[in-house]
Coordinates of C-alpha atoms and ligand atoms in Angstrom, one line a residue:
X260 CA -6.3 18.7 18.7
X261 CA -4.0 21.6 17.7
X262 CA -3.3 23.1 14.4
X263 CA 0.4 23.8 13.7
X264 CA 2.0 25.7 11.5
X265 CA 4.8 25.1 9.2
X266 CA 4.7 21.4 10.4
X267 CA 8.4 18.9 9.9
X268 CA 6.8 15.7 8.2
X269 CA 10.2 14.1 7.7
X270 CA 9.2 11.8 10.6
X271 CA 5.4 11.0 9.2
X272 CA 7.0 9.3 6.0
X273 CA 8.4 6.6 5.8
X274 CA 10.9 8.1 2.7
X275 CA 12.2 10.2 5.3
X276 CA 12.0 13.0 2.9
X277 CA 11.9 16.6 4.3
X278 CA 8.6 18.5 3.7
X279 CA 6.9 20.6 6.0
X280 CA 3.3 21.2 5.7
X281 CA 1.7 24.6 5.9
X282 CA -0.8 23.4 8.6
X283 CA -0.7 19.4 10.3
X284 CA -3.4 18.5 12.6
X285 CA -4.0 15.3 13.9
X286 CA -7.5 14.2 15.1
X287 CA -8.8 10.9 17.5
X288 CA -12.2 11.3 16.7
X289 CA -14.9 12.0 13.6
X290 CA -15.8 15.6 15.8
X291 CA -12.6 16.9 15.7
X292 CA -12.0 16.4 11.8
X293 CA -15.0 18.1 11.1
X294 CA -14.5 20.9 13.3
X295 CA -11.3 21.5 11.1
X296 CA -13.5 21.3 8.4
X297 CA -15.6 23.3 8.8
X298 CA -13.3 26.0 9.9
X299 CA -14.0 28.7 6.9
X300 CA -9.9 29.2 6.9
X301 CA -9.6 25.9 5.3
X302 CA -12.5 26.1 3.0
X303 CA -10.3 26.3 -0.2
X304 CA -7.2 24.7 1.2
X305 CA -5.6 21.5 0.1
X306 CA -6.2 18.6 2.6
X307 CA -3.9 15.5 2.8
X308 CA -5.0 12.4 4.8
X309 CA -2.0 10.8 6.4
X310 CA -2.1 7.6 7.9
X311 CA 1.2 6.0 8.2
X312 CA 3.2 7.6 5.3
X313 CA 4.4 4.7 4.1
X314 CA 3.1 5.1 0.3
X315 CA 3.7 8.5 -0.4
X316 CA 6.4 10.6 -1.9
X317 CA 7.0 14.4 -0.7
X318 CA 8.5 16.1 -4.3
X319 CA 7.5 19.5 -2.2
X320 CA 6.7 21.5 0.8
X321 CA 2.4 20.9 1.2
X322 CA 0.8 23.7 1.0
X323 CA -2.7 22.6 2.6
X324 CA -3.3 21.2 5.8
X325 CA -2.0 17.3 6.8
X326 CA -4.5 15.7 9.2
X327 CA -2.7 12.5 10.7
X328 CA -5.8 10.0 11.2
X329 CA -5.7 9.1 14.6
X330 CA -8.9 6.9 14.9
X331 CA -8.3 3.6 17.3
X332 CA -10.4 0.8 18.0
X333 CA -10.9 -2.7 17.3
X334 CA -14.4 -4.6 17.8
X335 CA -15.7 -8.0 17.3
X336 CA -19.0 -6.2 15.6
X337 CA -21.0 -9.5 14.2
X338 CA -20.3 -13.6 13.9
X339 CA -22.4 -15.7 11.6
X340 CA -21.9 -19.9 11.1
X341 CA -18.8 -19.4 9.4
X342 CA -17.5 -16.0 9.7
X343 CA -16.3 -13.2 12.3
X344 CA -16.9 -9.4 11.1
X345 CA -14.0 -7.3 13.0
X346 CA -14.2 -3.5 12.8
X347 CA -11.1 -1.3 13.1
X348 CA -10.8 2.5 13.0
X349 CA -8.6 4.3 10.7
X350 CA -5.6 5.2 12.8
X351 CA -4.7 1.4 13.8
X352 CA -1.3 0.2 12.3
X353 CA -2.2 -2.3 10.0
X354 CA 0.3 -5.1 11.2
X355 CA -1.0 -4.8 14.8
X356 CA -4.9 -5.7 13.0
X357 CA -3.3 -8.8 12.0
X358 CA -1.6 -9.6 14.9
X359 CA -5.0 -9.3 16.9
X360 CA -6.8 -11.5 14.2
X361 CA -4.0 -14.2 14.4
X362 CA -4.3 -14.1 18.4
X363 CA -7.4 -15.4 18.1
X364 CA -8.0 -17.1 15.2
X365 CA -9.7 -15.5 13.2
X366 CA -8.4 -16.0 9.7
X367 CA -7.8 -13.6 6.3
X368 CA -5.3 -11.7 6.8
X369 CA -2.0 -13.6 7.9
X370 CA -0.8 -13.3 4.1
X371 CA -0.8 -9.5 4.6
X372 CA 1.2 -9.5 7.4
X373 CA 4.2 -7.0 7.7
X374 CA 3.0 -4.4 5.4
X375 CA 3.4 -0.9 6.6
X376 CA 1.1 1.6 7.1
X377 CA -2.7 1.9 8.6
X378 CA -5.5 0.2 8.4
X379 CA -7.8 3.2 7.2
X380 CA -5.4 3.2 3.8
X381 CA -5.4 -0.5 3.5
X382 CA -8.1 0.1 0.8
X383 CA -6.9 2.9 -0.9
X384 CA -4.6 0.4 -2.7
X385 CA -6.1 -2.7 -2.4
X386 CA -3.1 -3.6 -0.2
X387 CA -1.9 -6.9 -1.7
X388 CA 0.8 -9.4 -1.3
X389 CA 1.9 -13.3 -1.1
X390 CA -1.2 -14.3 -2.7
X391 CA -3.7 -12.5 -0.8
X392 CA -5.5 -8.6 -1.2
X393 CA -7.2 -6.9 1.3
X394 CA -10.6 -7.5 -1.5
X395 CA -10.7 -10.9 -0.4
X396 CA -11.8 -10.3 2.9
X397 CA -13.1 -7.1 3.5
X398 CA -16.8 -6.5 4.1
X399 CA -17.2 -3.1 4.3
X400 CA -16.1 0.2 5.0
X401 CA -17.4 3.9 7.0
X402 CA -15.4 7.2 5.0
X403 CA -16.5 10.9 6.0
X404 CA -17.6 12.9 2.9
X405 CA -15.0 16.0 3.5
X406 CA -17.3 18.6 2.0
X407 CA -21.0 17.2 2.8
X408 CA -19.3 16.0 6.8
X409 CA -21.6 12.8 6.4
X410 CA -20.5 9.4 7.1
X411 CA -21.1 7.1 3.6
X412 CA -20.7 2.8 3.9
X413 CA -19.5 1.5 0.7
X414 CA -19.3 -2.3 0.4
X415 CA -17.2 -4.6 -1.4
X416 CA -18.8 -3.9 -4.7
X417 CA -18.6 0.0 -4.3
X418 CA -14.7 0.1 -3.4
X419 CA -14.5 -0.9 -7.2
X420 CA -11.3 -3.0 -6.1
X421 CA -8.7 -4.0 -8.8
X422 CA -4.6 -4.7 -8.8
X423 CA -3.7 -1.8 -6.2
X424 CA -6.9 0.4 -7.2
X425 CA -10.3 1.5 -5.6
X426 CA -13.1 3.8 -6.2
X427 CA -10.9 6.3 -3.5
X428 CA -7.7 6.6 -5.9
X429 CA -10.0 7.0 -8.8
X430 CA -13.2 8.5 -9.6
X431 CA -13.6 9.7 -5.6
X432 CA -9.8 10.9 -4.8
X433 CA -9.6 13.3 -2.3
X434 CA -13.1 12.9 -1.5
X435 CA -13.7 11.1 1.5
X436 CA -11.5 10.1 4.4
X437 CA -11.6 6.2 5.7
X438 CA -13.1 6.6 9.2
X439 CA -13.2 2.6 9.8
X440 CA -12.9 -0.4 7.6
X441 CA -14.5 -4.2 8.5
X442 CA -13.2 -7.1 7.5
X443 CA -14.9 -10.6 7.1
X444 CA -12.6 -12.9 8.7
X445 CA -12.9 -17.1 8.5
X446 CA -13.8 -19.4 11.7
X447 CA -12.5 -22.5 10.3
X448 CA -9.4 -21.3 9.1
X449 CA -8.8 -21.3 5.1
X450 CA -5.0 -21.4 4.1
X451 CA -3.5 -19.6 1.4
X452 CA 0.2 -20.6 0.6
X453 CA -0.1 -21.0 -3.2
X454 CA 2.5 -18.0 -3.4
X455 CA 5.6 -20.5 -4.1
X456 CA 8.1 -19.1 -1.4
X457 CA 5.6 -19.3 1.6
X458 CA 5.9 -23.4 0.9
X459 CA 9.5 -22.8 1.2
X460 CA 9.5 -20.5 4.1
X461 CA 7.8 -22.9 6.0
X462 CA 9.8 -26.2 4.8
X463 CA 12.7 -23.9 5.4
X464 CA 10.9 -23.1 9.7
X465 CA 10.2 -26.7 9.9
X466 CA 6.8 -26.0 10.6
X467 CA 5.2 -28.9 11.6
X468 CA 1.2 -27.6 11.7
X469 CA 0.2 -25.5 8.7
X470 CA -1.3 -22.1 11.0
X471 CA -2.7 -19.0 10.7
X472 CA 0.2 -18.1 12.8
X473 CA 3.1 -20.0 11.1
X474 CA 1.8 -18.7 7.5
X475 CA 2.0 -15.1 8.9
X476 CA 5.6 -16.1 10.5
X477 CA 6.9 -17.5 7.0
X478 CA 5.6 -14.0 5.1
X479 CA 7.3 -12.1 7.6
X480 CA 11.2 -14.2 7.7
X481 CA 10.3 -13.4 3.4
X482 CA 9.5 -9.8 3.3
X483 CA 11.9 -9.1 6.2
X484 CA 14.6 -11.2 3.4
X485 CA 13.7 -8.9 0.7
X486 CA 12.6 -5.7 1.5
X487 CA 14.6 -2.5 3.2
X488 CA 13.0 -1.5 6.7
X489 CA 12.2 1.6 6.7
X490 CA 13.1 2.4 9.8
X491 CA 16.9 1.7 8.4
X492 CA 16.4 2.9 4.9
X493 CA 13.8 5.4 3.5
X494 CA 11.5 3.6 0.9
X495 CA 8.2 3.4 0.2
X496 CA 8.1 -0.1 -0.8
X497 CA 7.3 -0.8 -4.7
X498 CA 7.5 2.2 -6.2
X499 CA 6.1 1.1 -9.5
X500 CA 2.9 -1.3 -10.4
X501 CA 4.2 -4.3 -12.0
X502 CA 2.4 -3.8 -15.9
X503 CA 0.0 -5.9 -17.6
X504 CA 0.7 -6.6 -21.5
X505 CA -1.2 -8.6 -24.1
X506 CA 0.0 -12.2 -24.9
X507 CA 0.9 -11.1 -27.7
X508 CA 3.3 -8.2 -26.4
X509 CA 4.3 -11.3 -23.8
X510 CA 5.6 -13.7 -27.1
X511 CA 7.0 -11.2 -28.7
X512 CA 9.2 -10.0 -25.6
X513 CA 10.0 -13.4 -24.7
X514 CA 11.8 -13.9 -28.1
X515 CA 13.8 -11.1 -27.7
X516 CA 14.2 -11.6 -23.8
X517 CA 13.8 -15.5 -23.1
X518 CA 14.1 -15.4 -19.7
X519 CA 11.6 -12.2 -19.2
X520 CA 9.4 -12.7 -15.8
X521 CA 5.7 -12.3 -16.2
X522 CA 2.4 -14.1 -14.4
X523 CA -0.8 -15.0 -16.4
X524 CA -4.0 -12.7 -15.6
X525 CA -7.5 -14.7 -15.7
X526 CA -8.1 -12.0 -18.4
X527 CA -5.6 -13.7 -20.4
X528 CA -3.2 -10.7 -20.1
X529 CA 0.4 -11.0 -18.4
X530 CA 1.5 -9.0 -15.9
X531 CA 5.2 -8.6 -16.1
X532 CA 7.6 -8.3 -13.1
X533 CA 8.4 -4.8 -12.9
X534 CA 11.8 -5.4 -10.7
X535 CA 13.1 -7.9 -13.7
X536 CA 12.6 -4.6 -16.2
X537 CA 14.4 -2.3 -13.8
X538 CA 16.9 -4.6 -13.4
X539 CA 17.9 -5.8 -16.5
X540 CA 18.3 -2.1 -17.7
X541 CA 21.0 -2.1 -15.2
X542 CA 19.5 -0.1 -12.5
X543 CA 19.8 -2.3 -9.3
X544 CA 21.6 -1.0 -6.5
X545 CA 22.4 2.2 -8.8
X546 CA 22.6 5.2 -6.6
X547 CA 22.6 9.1 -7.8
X548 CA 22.8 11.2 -4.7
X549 CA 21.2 10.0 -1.9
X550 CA 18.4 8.3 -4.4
X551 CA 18.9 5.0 -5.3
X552 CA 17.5 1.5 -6.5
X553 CA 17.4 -0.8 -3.7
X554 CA 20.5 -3.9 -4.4
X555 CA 18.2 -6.8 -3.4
X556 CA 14.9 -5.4 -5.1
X557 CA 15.0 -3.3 -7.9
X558 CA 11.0 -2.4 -7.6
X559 CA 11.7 -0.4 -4.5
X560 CA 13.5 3.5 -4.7
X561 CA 15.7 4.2 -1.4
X562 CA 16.6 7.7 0.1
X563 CA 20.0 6.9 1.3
X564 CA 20.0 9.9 3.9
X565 CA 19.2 13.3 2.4
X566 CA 17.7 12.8 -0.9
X567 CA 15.1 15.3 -2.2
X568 CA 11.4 13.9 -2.9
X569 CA 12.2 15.6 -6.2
X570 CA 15.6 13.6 -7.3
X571 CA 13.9 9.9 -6.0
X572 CA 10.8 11.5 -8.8
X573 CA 13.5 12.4 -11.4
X574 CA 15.5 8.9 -10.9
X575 CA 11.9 7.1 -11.0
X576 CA 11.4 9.0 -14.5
X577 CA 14.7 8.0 -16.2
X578 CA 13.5 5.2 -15.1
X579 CA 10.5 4.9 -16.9
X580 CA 11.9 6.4 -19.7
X581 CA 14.5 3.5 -20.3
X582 CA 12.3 0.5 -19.7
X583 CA 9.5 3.0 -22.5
X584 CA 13.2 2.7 -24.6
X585 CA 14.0 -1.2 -24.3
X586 CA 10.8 -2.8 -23.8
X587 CA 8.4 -0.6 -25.1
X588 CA 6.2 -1.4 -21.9
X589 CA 4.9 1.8 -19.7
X590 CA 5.3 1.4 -15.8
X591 CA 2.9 3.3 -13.7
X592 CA 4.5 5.2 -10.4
X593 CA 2.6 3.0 -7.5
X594 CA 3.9 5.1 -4.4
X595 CA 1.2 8.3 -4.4
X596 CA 3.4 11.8 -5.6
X597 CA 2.8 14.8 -3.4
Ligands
FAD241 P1 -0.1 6.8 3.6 O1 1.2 6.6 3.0 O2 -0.2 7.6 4.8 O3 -1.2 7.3 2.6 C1 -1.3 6.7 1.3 C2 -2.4 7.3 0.5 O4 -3.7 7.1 1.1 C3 -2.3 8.9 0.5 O5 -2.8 9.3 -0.8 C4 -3.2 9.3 1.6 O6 -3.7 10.6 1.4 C5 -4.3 8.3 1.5 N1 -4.9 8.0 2.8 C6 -4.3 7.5 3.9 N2 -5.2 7.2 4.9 C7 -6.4 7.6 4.4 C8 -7.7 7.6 5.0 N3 -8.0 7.2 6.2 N4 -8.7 8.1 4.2 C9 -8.5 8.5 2.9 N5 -7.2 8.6 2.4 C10 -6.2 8.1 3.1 N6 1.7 -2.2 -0.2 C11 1.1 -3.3 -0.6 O7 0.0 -3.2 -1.1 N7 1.7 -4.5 -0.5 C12 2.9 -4.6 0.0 O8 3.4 -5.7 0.1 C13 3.6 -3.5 0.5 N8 4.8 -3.5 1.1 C14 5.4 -2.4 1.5 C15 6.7 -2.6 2.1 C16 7.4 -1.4 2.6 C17 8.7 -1.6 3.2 C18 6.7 -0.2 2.5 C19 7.4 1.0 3.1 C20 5.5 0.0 1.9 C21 4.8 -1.2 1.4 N9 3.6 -1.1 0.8 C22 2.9 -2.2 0.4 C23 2.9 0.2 0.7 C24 2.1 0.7 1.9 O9 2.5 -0.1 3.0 C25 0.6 0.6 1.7 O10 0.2 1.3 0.6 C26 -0.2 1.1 2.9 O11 -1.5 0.8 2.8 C27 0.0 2.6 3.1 O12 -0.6 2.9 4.4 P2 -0.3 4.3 5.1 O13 -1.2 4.4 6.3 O14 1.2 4.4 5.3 O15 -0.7 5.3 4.0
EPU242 N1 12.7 -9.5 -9.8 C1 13.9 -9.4 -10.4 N2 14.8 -8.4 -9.9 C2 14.5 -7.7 -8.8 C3 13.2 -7.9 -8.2 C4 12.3 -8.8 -8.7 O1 14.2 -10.0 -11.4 O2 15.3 -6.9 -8.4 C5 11.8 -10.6 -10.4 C6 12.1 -12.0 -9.9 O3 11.9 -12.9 -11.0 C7 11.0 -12.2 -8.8 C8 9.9 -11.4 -9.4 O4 10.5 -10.3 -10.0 O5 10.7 -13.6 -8.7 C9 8.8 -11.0 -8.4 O6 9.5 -10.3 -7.3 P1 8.9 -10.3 -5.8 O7 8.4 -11.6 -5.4 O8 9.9 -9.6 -4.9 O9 7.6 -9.4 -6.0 P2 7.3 -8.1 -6.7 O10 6.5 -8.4 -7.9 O11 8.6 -7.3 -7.0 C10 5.0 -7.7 -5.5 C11 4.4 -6.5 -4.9 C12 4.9 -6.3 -3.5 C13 4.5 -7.6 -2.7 C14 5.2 -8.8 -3.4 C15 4.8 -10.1 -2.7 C16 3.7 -4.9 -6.6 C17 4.0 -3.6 -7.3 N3 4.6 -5.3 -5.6 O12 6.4 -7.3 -5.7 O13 4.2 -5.2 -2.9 O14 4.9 -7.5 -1.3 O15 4.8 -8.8 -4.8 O16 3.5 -10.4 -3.1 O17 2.8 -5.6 -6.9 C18 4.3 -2.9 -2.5 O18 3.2 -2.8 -3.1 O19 4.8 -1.9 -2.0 C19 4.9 -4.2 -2.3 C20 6.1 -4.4 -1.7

């Protein structure tokens, strides 16, 4: 564990942006963390958890410390009749969890396959996609209080998850860091592919056993259809929530705009798609700078090569501000600004 000063995170986002940090630190065990702090230097500094920088935005240098979890491990911890309970640290990559889950057969997560980032953020968010959130099978989770240094389980309940919110994005934000995170994982496998394309996908693979494995193969061949790697281009993913509007707001829309996209919530609500807004006001593949809109998915903002965090914030505001002007519907920024 050393401290550095003036630290490059260009390469600890996946944006790409240029930021450096006025301290970085990253730290393998729960010892080391609260050695740092408890260091009286950092009393009344700003801290920033990184895990894999995949759903932030740098809009400036951070003038805190960084600490980079670093936590590994993966343990079978429990097994009742029907279920496994599998324990991961904070610092594993996310898509290598499911990979070890699918290996042997242990069954939840396969619809969550491909996303970025690491499993201790997995329920910052709520991570969610093709039909399936992290909510769904997660048991429970260890996070360190970072002024009180003690180690607090919240369960299901507690997380208070919802449509890419928790408790730690909410009421408890910059409270605690996610030390480990267990999930409840199926013996007799229990398949999810009511999200249209994974059907498809599958018809499409010629799959001739419905699997863990081939579900998890399908959601990969779709994201890997639709969505910039960031290794290629800088993004962050989404970079808004897709809304929720009344019905009513829905009918009325869908008069103006017949062929508007939107889902029905169990709340009776509609959540609209977010990327139809964005594109229909004409910003797809738009560029301005460096910053763009991404040409197959309008929902995700690209750094083309040396964009600013600050012009990929301005562009997501004009943004706002014209689907505000031609739909009168707010979108909320998903991507965390820094
Ligand atoms: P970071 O970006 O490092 O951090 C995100 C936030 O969590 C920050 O506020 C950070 O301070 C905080 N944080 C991180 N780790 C901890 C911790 N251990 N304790 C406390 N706070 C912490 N998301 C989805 O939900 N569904 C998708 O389908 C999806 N697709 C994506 C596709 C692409 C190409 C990309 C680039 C992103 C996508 N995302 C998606 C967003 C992203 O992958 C997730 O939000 C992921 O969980 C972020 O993990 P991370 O480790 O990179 O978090
Ligand atoms: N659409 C357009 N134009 C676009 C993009 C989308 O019209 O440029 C419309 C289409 O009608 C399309 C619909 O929007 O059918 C939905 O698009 P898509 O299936 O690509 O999903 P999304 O709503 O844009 C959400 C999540 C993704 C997740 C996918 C799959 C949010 C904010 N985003 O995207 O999550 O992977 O569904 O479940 O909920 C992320 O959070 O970073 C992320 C990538």
């Amino acid at each position: 564990m050393t401290i550095t000063e003036n630290y490059s995170l260009k390469k600890l986002n996946t944006f790409g942006i240029e930021a450096s940090a006025r301290y970085y630190s990253d730290f393998s065990n729960v010892e080391e963390v609260c050695q740092i702090l408890s260091e009286a230097k950092f009393a009344n500094t700003n801290k920033l958890i990184l895990g894999g920088g995949s759903n932030l935005l740098f809009t400036k240098d951070f003038d805190g410390i960084v600490l980079k979890n670093n936590l590994k491990g993966v343990e079978l911890v429990k097994e009742d009749a029907e279920h496994y309970f599998v324990k991961s640290a904070g610092g594993e990559v996310w898509h290598e969890l499911v990979m070890f889950c699918i290996a042997n057969n242990y069954s939840g997560l396969e619809n969550l396959s491909l996303i970025p980032g690491n499993v201790g953020a997995s329920p910052m968010q709520n991570i969610g996609a093709y039909g399936a959130e992290i909510k769904d099978n997660f048991y429970e989770l260890e996070a360190l209080h970072i002024n009180d240094k003690a180690i607090h389980t919240f369960n299901n309940a507690e997380c208070k998850f919802g449509y890419r919110e928790s408790v730690f994005k909410g009421e408890l934000k910059h409270q605690y860091i996610i030390t480990s995170v267990t999930f409840k994982l199926h013996k007799k496998p229990v398949f999810n592919t009511s999200y249209g394309a994974i059907e498809k996908e599958l018809e499409a693979m010629g799959a001739k056993e419905l699997s863990i494995k081939a579900i998890s193969e399908a959601v990969c061949n779709i994201r890997r259809s639709k969505l910039p790697n960031p290794a290629e281009i800088g993004n962050a993913g989404s970079f808004f929530k897709n809304p929720e509007v009344s019905r009513f707001k829905f009918e009325e829309l869908k008069k103006e705009f017949p062929t508007i996209v939107g889902y029905d919530l169990e709340n009776g609500n509609v959540k609209l798609a977010a990327g139809w807004l964005i594109e229909q006001c004409g910003w797809k593949g738009k560029t301005v700078g460096d910053a763009g809109v991404h040409k197959l998915q309008a929902l995700v903002l690209v750094n083309y090569g040396n964009a600013k965090g600050s012009e990929i914030f301005e562009l997501s505001q004009k943004i706002i501000d014209s689907i505000k002007d031609r739909f009168g519907v707010e979108l909320v920024r998903e991507v965390n600004i820094i």
